[in-house]
Amino acid sequence: MTSKVGKRLKRKEDPKLLTGNGYFADDIQLPGMLHAAILRSPHAHAKIKKINTEEAMRAPGVVKIYTGKDLEGKIGRIPSSWLVPDANLKEAHHHPLAIDKTRYVGDGVAMVIAEDRYGVRDALSLIDVEYEVLPAAVNQKDAMKEDAPLVHDTIESNIAFHWKAGEVSDEEINNAEVVVRESFNVQRVAPSPMEPRSTIGQYNPGNGELTLWIGSQNPHIHRMVLAEVLNISEARLHVKVVDMGGGFGGKIGVYPDEALIGYATMDLKQPIKWIEERGEHFSAANHGRDQIIDVELAGKRDGTLTALRVTNTANMGAFLSTFGPGVPTIDFGLMITGIYKIPKAACETFGVYTNTTPTDAYRGAGKPEATYQIERAISLFAKKVCMDPVEIRRKNLPKKEDFPITNAQGLAYDSGDYEKPLNKALELVDYEKLRAEQEEKRKQGKLIGIGVSTYVELSGFGPSAVAGGIGFQGGVWENSTVRVHSSGKVSVYSGTSPHGQGHDTTFSQIVSEKLGVPIEDIEFVFSDTKAISMGWGTYGSRSLAVGGTAVAEATDRVVEKAKKIAAHELEVSMDDIEFENGIFSVKGVPGQERTFQEIARSANWAWNLPEGVEPSLEKQAFYDPSNFVYPFGTHIVVVEIDKGTGEIDIQRYLAVDDVGRVINPLLADGQVHGGIAQGVGQALWEGISYSETGQLQSGSFMDYTMPKARFFPNIENTYTETLSPVNQLGSKGIGEAGVTAAIPAVMNAVVDALEPYGVSDMEMPVTPEKVWRVIQKGEENN
Ligand code: MCN
């Protein structure tokens, strides 16, 4: 019995993880292993006047202490991977440890290596650093002012880049019948995977090989960048990832910490382990979002949208992270019109240095922010022209017949039937009835809100040439090798690097369907730069659409070769061979057949191969897609707000997503639910907070509210299916769909609930306290 695409199979990965047999970074124990800890700046901006390490060096078990000065010229700068064309990007030199100045709370100042993992932390407190505290730039708009403290003395202002796409004139806005002007703040959040970051190094002086186990979403990118930073050949740098407890974007970036461990491992010629602490994660792991988005949405009284002009002032933190500059420019700026037909659009983005932790991609990476501003703006527009939020959305949706379409910013959406999920969602919630009930309950004094969001997002990152054209210094193709052993069992190698997404299961389903081999006979190999020549990793909901397609293409090549061998053995032409459910048979001649396993053995033993056919049954595919793929859908949320406490209760959450062909609906549901939880978290609870002086005020889970399962109702979700023409699977990415749709859906619901008090917008996160204050004020005025 073979497994098929589209089945709700349980994850192959889970039994091991659920029975405590997972193998995570901190499980790695190597003989003679030392431990590293990094002393981090307690100040947002300070001169380092003196570092005294003498006492710390005398602490038990301390082997070495490195400061920024010690490493100057020995480790390269940590680079950003984005150039952002025509944006006059000014990249500050990012030393792995601060040399003269610290630039954010969490900036590395010194690294201690010691024999014991607790002793190493104790030694940190014995390092005496004399700081001269300087004024800090914290909020990005303030940091752009002329008198703002400069984050980098070598750069004349805090503007790291200024990027523009599209033109919309003042007349096109000011002369419109209706204009909505609003400023939205998509607050800074912490990725917070269950397992924090990690790096473990081992050096073999015999052959000069450095092995780094890194908590990474893209080990090959880490190899590419760290080989340069550490000045060693890629052939001598082996990057591996063991089981990893999530990433959510926070483990895409190449960090100073990883370079430091790599350097010290080679320097001391002893294995070294560094495991990030949760507090460090809050201050030193890249944050997400932090964009202030000023929007002008113009249109007609009948609800037709005509022009959109957006300025995004994005807080990049103290340094440009690996993917950071791409987030508010490409991912945000080219997607500002969202799902709507808006003929004119322009986006201007300022990327601003501040004395805060660097920001980078966080689940959705620019697309949730883009969707948030357009979905909130269109809801405000609907209010102005007295239209129902659904009616105005439907009016501005491109029709199925309009495809393929190109948005105002020049992106060609691959396929879409936007009304399909909208209609399904409306039917499933019984929208008319829901509105009538809301009316009824409002009369009883209850605060009920209904929020709708219709979204499209960019996934399947993406064609390499396009990525290069928009400033990404790398490729985004994928690589897969399918190797069939003599037994007929299969090893599949992939350049993606799953860390919770379940590629082992879903990719096996693809191979199983094509080869007719049972899923348990397929073994997946990934996240190892020695086993897989190259790959671009897991982010941007690219793994299935790009990596899964590479797997499918390599598998097709295996079938092609196997057919040749079967035809030879059965003494017919290849055209007469049929292959189904793992059996090669001769058309019209029952019984004349070979099993896949028989052909696998023939291919590997090579006793009787057709002329010109090489031994083995192994094929590789490098797949570079022709376009991104654009999932879409409709989410509808119902909330009730407690007047006494301001608490928001999500009563109903319905998601209808269209991601083309779904390979495994069970896993897809998990992705949708997880994404929604992060979206709701952003809307209602999460938020990194800095004081005016740049002190991190949310440095632990005591001050940073993570969503918990009990905060949610049962999330209802289903799919419509509009195939993508871009890849042979017809599939689009799903990893970020939930978060993209959820933030505006929830915020639209909250604002709708507070409408009786004349509220038109609220700043995220809408904590009970904020809501309670609005209610108090509203009640006083009523
Ligand atoms: N899938 C499917 N059918 C589709 C699309 C996807 O069955 N049409 C399956 C895929 O085969 C895969 C999973 O759903 O098993 C997600 O696929 P995809 O949308 O390609 O996304 P990626 O695998 O590239 O994952 C990246 C995405 C992102 S960007 C973040 S952030 C994220 C996320 O996935 N981080 C996660 N989901 C996460 N889930 C966990 N548990 N942990 C994280 O850190």
mmCIF file with all atom_site columns, N, CA, C and O in Angstrom, residues 31 52 69 171 206 212 269 296 300 325 428 450 466 497 587 592 596 649 700 703 726 747:
data_model
loop_
_atom_site.group_PDB
_atom_site.id
_atom_site.type_symbol
_atom_site.label_atom_id
_atom_site.label_alt_id
_atom_site.label_comp_id
_atom_site.label_asym_id
_atom_site.label_entity_id
_atom_site.label_seq_id
_atom_site.pdbx_PDB_ins_code
_atom_site.Cartn_x
_atom_site.Cartn_y
_atom_site.Cartn_z
_atom_site.occupancy
_atom_site.B_iso_or_equiv
_atom_site.pdbx_formal_charge
_atom_site.auth_seq_id
_atom_site.auth_comp_id
_atom_site.auth_asym_id
_atom_site.auth_atom_id
_atom_site.pdbx_PDB_model_num
ATOM 1  N N  . PRO A 1 31  ? 34.288  14.764 23.270  1.00 0.00 ? 31  PRO A N  1
ATOM 2  C CA . PRO A 1 31  ? 35.394  14.639 24.238  1.00 0.00 ? 31  PRO A CA 1
ATOM 3  C C  . PRO A 1 31  ? 36.173  15.944 24.346  1.00 0.00 ? 31  PRO A C  1
ATOM 4  O O  . PRO A 1 31  ? 36.465  16.576 23.323  1.00 0.00 ? 31  PRO A O  1
ATOM 5  N N  . ASN A 1 52  ? 38.611  44.891 31.792  1.00 0.00 ? 52  ASN A N  1
ATOM 6  C CA . ASN A 1 52  ? 39.587  44.189 32.615  1.00 0.00 ? 52  ASN A CA 1
ATOM 7  C C  . ASN A 1 52  ? 39.127  42.736 32.793  1.00 0.00 ? 52  ASN A C  1
ATOM 8  O O  . ASN A 1 52  ? 38.090  42.464 33.396  1.00 0.00 ? 52  ASN A O  1
ATOM 9  N N  . LYS A 1 69  ? 38.820  43.814 20.689  1.00 0.00 ? 69  LYS A N  1
ATOM 10 C CA . LYS A 1 69  ? 40.169  44.235 20.246  1.00 0.00 ? 69  LYS A CA 1
ATOM 11 C C  . LYS A 1 69  ? 41.026  43.013 19.900  1.00 0.00 ? 69  LYS A C  1
ATOM 12 O O  . LYS A 1 69  ? 41.776  43.022 18.926  1.00 0.00 ? 69  LYS A O  1
ATOM 13 N N  . GLU A 1 171 ? -1.757  64.808 -6.769  1.00 0.00 ? 171 GLU A N  1
ATOM 14 C CA . GLU A 1 171 ? -3.119  64.977 -7.330  1.00 0.00 ? 171 GLU A CA 1
ATOM 15 C C  . GLU A 1 171 ? -3.899  63.666 -7.249  1.00 0.00 ? 171 GLU A C  1
ATOM 16 O O  . GLU A 1 171 ? -5.092  63.663 -6.958  1.00 0.00 ? 171 GLU A O  1
ATOM 17 N N  . GLY A 1 206 ? 44.230  17.915 11.726  1.00 0.00 ? 206 GLY A N  1
ATOM 18 C CA . GLY A 1 206 ? 44.831  17.018 10.741  1.00 0.00 ? 206 GLY A CA 1
ATOM 19 C C  . GLY A 1 206 ? 44.480  17.423 9.324   1.00 0.00 ? 206 GLY A C  1
ATOM 20 O O  . GLY A 1 206 ? 45.352  17.543 8.461   1.00 0.00 ? 206 GLY A O  1
ATOM 21 N N  . LEU A 1 212 ? 30.705  22.816 12.284  1.00 0.00 ? 212 LEU A N  1
ATOM 22 C CA . LEU A 1 212 ? 29.861  23.644 13.146  1.00 0.00 ? 212 LEU A CA 1
ATOM 23 C C  . LEU A 1 212 ? 28.436  23.101 13.124  1.00 0.00 ? 212 LEU A C  1
ATOM 24 O O  . LEU A 1 212 ? 27.830  22.993 12.051  1.00 0.00 ? 212 LEU A O  1
ATOM 25 N N  . LYS A 1 269 ? 41.650  24.677 19.233  1.00 0.00 ? 269 LYS A N  1
ATOM 26 C CA . LYS A 1 269 ? 41.709  23.277 18.748  1.00 0.00 ? 269 LYS A CA 1
ATOM 27 C C  . LYS A 1 269 ? 41.017  22.312 19.727  1.00 0.00 ? 269 LYS A C  1
ATOM 28 O O  . LYS A 1 269 ? 41.463  21.207 19.979  1.00 0.00 ? 269 LYS A O  1
ATOM 29 N N  . GLU A 1 296 ? -1.767  56.338 2.583   1.00 0.00 ? 296 GLU A N  1
ATOM 30 C CA . GLU A 1 296 ? -2.821  57.163 1.972   1.00 0.00 ? 296 GLU A CA 1
ATOM 31 C C  . GLU A 1 296 ? -3.504  56.287 0.931   1.00 0.00 ? 296 GLU A C  1
ATOM 32 O O  . GLU A 1 296 ? -2.872  55.858 -0.035  1.00 0.00 ? 296 GLU A O  1
ATOM 33 N N  . LYS A 1 300 ? -12.960 56.018 -4.968  1.00 0.00 ? 300 LYS A N  1
ATOM 34 C CA . LYS A 1 300 ? -14.231 56.678 -5.303  1.00 0.00 ? 300 LYS A CA 1
ATOM 35 C C  . LYS A 1 300 ? -15.289 56.389 -4.238  1.00 0.00 ? 300 LYS A C  1
ATOM 36 O O  . LYS A 1 300 ? -15.166 55.427 -3.491  1.00 0.00 ? 300 LYS A O  1
ATOM 37 N N  . PRO A 1 325 ? 17.320  44.039 5.339   1.00 0.00 ? 325 PRO A N  1
ATOM 38 C CA . PRO A 1 325 ? 16.922  45.081 4.392   1.00 0.00 ? 325 PRO A CA 1
ATOM 39 C C  . PRO A 1 325 ? 15.890  44.614 3.359   1.00 0.00 ? 325 PRO A C  1
ATOM 40 O O  . PRO A 1 325 ? 15.157  45.430 2.802   1.00 0.00 ? 325 PRO A O  1
ATOM 41 N N  . LEU A 1 428 ? -19.548 29.511 5.365   1.00 0.00 ? 428 LEU A N  1
ATOM 42 C CA . LEU A 1 428 ? -19.269 28.712 6.562   1.00 0.00 ? 428 LEU A CA 1
ATOM 43 C C  . LEU A 1 428 ? -19.583 29.454 7.855   1.00 0.00 ? 428 LEU A C  1
ATOM 44 O O  . LEU A 1 428 ? -20.001 28.846 8.832   1.00 0.00 ? 428 LEU A O  1
ATOM 45 N N  . ILE A 1 450 ? -16.657 41.739 14.315  1.00 0.00 ? 450 ILE A N  1
ATOM 46 C CA . ILE A 1 450 ? -16.408 40.753 13.247  1.00 0.00 ? 450 ILE A CA 1
ATOM 47 C C  . ILE A 1 450 ? -15.302 41.321 12.366  1.00 0.00 ? 450 ILE A C  1
ATOM 48 O O  . ILE A 1 450 ? -15.399 42.455 11.883  1.00 0.00 ? 450 ILE A O  1
ATOM 49 N N  . VAL A 1 466 ? 15.342  36.848 -10.227 1.00 0.00 ? 466 VAL A N  1
ATOM 50 C CA . VAL A 1 466 ? 14.510  37.911 -9.633  1.00 0.00 ? 466 VAL A CA 1
ATOM 51 C C  . VAL A 1 466 ? 15.110  38.322 -8.292  1.00 0.00 ? 466 VAL A C  1
ATOM 52 O O  . VAL A 1 466 ? 15.257  39.507 -7.983  1.00 0.00 ? 466 VAL A O  1
ATOM 53 N N  . SER A 1 497 ? 15.802  22.788 4.897   1.00 0.00 ? 497 SER A N  1
ATOM 54 C CA . SER A 1 497 ? 16.269  22.447 6.232   1.00 0.00 ? 497 SER A CA 1
ATOM 55 C C  . SER A 1 497 ? 15.128  22.571 7.243   1.00 0.00 ? 497 SER A C  1
ATOM 56 O O  . SER A 1 497 ? 15.000  23.567 7.949   1.00 0.00 ? 497 SER A O  1
ATOM 57 N N  . LYS A 1 587 ? 2.478   -2.578 -21.984 1.00 0.00 ? 587 LYS A N  1
ATOM 58 C CA . LYS A 1 587 ? 1.096   -2.228 -22.359 1.00 0.00 ? 587 LYS A CA 1
ATOM 59 C C  . LYS A 1 587 ? 0.435   -3.393 -23.078 1.00 0.00 ? 587 LYS A C  1
ATOM 60 O O  . LYS A 1 587 ? 1.004   -3.926 -24.035 1.00 0.00 ? 587 LYS A O  1
ATOM 61 N N  . GLN A 1 592 ? 3.664   -9.443 -18.027 1.00 0.00 ? 592 GLN A N  1
ATOM 62 C CA . GLN A 1 592 ? 5.006   -9.037 -18.440 1.00 0.00 ? 592 GLN A CA 1
ATOM 63 C C  . GLN A 1 592 ? 5.385   -7.819 -17.605 1.00 0.00 ? 592 GLN A C  1
ATOM 64 O O  . GLN A 1 592 ? 5.031   -6.678 -17.950 1.00 0.00 ? 592 GLN A O  1
ATOM 65 N N  . PHE A 1 596 ? 9.513   -2.235 -9.096  1.00 0.00 ? 596 PHE A N  1
ATOM 66 C CA . PHE A 1 596 ? 10.493  -1.149 -8.953  1.00 0.00 ? 596 PHE A CA 1
ATOM 67 C C  . PHE A 1 596 ? 11.748  -1.678 -8.253  1.00 0.00 ? 596 PHE A C  1
ATOM 68 O O  . PHE A 1 596 ? 12.872  -1.343 -8.616  1.00 0.00 ? 596 PHE A O  1
ATOM 69 N N  . ASP A 1 649 ? -12.005 38.152 23.887  1.00 0.00 ? 649 ASP A N  1
ATOM 70 C CA . ASP A 1 649 ? -12.220 36.712 23.768  1.00 0.00 ? 649 ASP A CA 1
ATOM 71 C C  . ASP A 1 649 ? -12.473 36.390 22.288  1.00 0.00 ? 649 ASP A C  1
ATOM 72 O O  . ASP A 1 649 ? -13.399 36.920 21.678  1.00 0.00 ? 649 ASP A O  1
ATOM 73 N N  . SER A 1 700 ? 12.170  38.908 29.195  1.00 0.00 ? 700 SER A N  1
ATOM 74 C CA . SER A 1 700 ? 11.876  37.540 29.633  1.00 0.00 ? 700 SER A CA 1
ATOM 75 C C  . SER A 1 700 ? 10.396  37.262 29.387  1.00 0.00 ? 700 SER A C  1
ATOM 76 O O  . SER A 1 700 ? 9.624   38.178 29.070  1.00 0.00 ? 700 SER A O  1
ATOM 77 N N  . ASP A 1 703 ? 7.690   39.422 30.997  1.00 0.00 ? 703 ASP A N  1
ATOM 78 C CA . ASP A 1 703 ? 7.258   40.722 30.470  1.00 0.00 ? 703 ASP A CA 1
ATOM 79 C C  . ASP A 1 703 ? 6.875   40.648 28.999  1.00 0.00 ? 703 ASP A C  1
ATOM 80 O O  . ASP A 1 703 ? 6.672   41.654 28.346  1.00 0.00 ? 703 ASP A O  1
ATOM 81 N N  . VAL A 1 726 ? 3.174   27.380 -11.846 1.00 0.00 ? 726 VAL A N  1
ATOM 82 C CA . VAL A 1 726 ? 4.625   27.565 -11.760 1.00 0.00 ? 726 VAL A CA 1
ATOM 83 C C  . VAL A 1 726 ? 5.380   26.245 -11.578 1.00 0.00 ? 726 VAL A C  1
ATOM 84 O O  . VAL A 1 726 ? 6.443   26.054 -12.144 1.00 0.00 ? 726 VAL A O  1
ATOM 85 N N  . MET A 1 747 ? -7.433  42.450 14.184  1.00 0.00 ? 747 MET A N  1
ATOM 86 C CA . MET A 1 747 ? -7.511  43.885 14.464  1.00 0.00 ? 747 MET A CA 1
ATOM 87 C C  . MET A 1 747 ? -8.795  44.488 13.887  1.00 0.00 ? 747 MET A C  1
ATOM 88 O O  . MET A 1 747 ? -9.397  45.374 14.500  1.00 0.00 ? 747 MET A O  1
#
